[in-house]
Amino acid sequence: MLEFIQLLVVAIILGGMVAFQVLFAPLIFIKLPNDVARPFIRKFFPFYYLYFGILSTALAGIAYLLLSQNFGAWLLVVTTASALGFFVSRQVFMPLANKATDEGRQADFNRYHRITVLINTVQLIAMVIVLWLIT
């Protein structure tokens, strides 16, 4: 049963991240005016990072409980790192990016944004690998 819950949580994380990156984020900036899209994204991201951070923490807990299974230690490390990535993005890089935008420092915003995109991309790849390993 715990293996099924692990698979379900990985699928939720992976599906949510792909839907956001491929569908949700691009459509916000294509379909909404900039003066609406930017404040909306700013309000959305704390929820995004918290939601997936909590799910990744739960996944790390499940990986800990299944430590004796194949790839158990590796899964624990990857899921813990993924959870940390969501919280670091939320608590460190997102506020820095917002502050840079507020102060008109576009180069700084671009750097912080690239860091969060890189973290998110690594997390997405890690979840694909986790899914592959547990199935």
PDB file of C-alpha atoms in Angstrom, residues 6 9-10 13 52-53 55-64 72-86 123 126-127 130 134:
ATOM      1  CA  GLN A   6       4.544   6.710  -3.185  1.00  0.00           C
ATOM      2  CA  VAL A   9       2.492  11.257  -4.856  1.00  0.00           C
ATOM      3  CA  VAL A  10       5.227  11.138  -7.512  1.00  0.00           C
ATOM      4  CA  ILE A  13       4.088  16.111  -8.299  1.00  0.00           C
ATOM      5  CA  PHE A  52       5.027  20.876  -3.981  1.00  0.00           C
ATOM      6  CA  GLY A  53       7.399  21.325  -1.041  1.00  0.00           C
ATOM      7  CA  LEU A  55       4.249  16.843  -1.237  1.00  0.00           C
ATOM      8  CA  SER A  56       7.995  16.318  -1.716  1.00  0.00           C
ATOM      9  CA  THR A  57       8.487  16.226   2.060  1.00  0.00           C
ATOM     10  CA  ALA A  58       5.759  13.584   2.293  1.00  0.00           C
ATOM     11  CA  LEU A  59       7.473  11.695  -0.519  1.00  0.00           C
ATOM     12  CA  ALA A  60      10.777  11.851   1.382  1.00  0.00           C
ATOM     13  CA  GLY A  61       8.979  10.461   4.435  1.00  0.00           C
ATOM     14  CA  ILE A  62       7.634   7.591   2.377  1.00  0.00           C
ATOM     15  CA  ALA A  63      11.103   7.007   0.914  1.00  0.00           C
ATOM     16  CA  TYR A  64      12.441   6.818   4.471  1.00  0.00           C
ATOM     17  CA  GLY A  72      15.814   3.335  -1.074  1.00  0.00           C
ATOM     18  CA  ALA A  73      18.716   5.527   0.040  1.00  0.00           C
ATOM     19  CA  TRP A  74      18.947   7.186  -3.357  1.00  0.00           C
ATOM     20  CA  LEU A  75      15.200   7.915  -3.369  1.00  0.00           C
ATOM     21  CA  LEU A  76      15.448   9.411   0.108  1.00  0.00           C
ATOM     22  CA  VAL A  77      18.278  11.733  -0.926  1.00  0.00           C
ATOM     23  CA  VAL A  78      16.573  12.830  -4.152  1.00  0.00           C
ATOM     24  CA  THR A  79      13.164  13.451  -2.601  1.00  0.00           C
ATOM     25  CA  THR A  80      14.679  15.329   0.348  1.00  0.00           C
ATOM     26  CA  ALA A  81      16.743  17.486  -2.013  1.00  0.00           C
ATOM     27  CA  SER A  82      13.638  18.156  -4.088  1.00  0.00           C
ATOM     28  CA  ALA A  83      11.695  19.264  -1.022  1.00  0.00           C
ATOM     29  CA  LEU A  84      14.551  21.539   0.020  1.00  0.00           C
ATOM     30  CA  GLY A  85      14.641  23.008  -3.490  1.00  0.00           C
ATOM     31  CA  PHE A  86      10.991  24.035  -3.273  1.00  0.00           C
ATOM     32  CA  GLN A 123      13.368  18.668  -9.664  1.00  0.00           C
ATOM     33  CA  ALA A 126      14.510  13.963 -10.639  1.00  0.00           C
ATOM     34  CA  MET A 127      10.806  13.121 -10.383  1.00  0.00           C
ATOM     35  CA  VAL A 130      12.091   8.550  -9.318  1.00  0.00           C
ATOM     36  CA  ILE A 134       9.779   2.867  -8.521  1.00  0.00           C
TER      37      ILE A 134
END
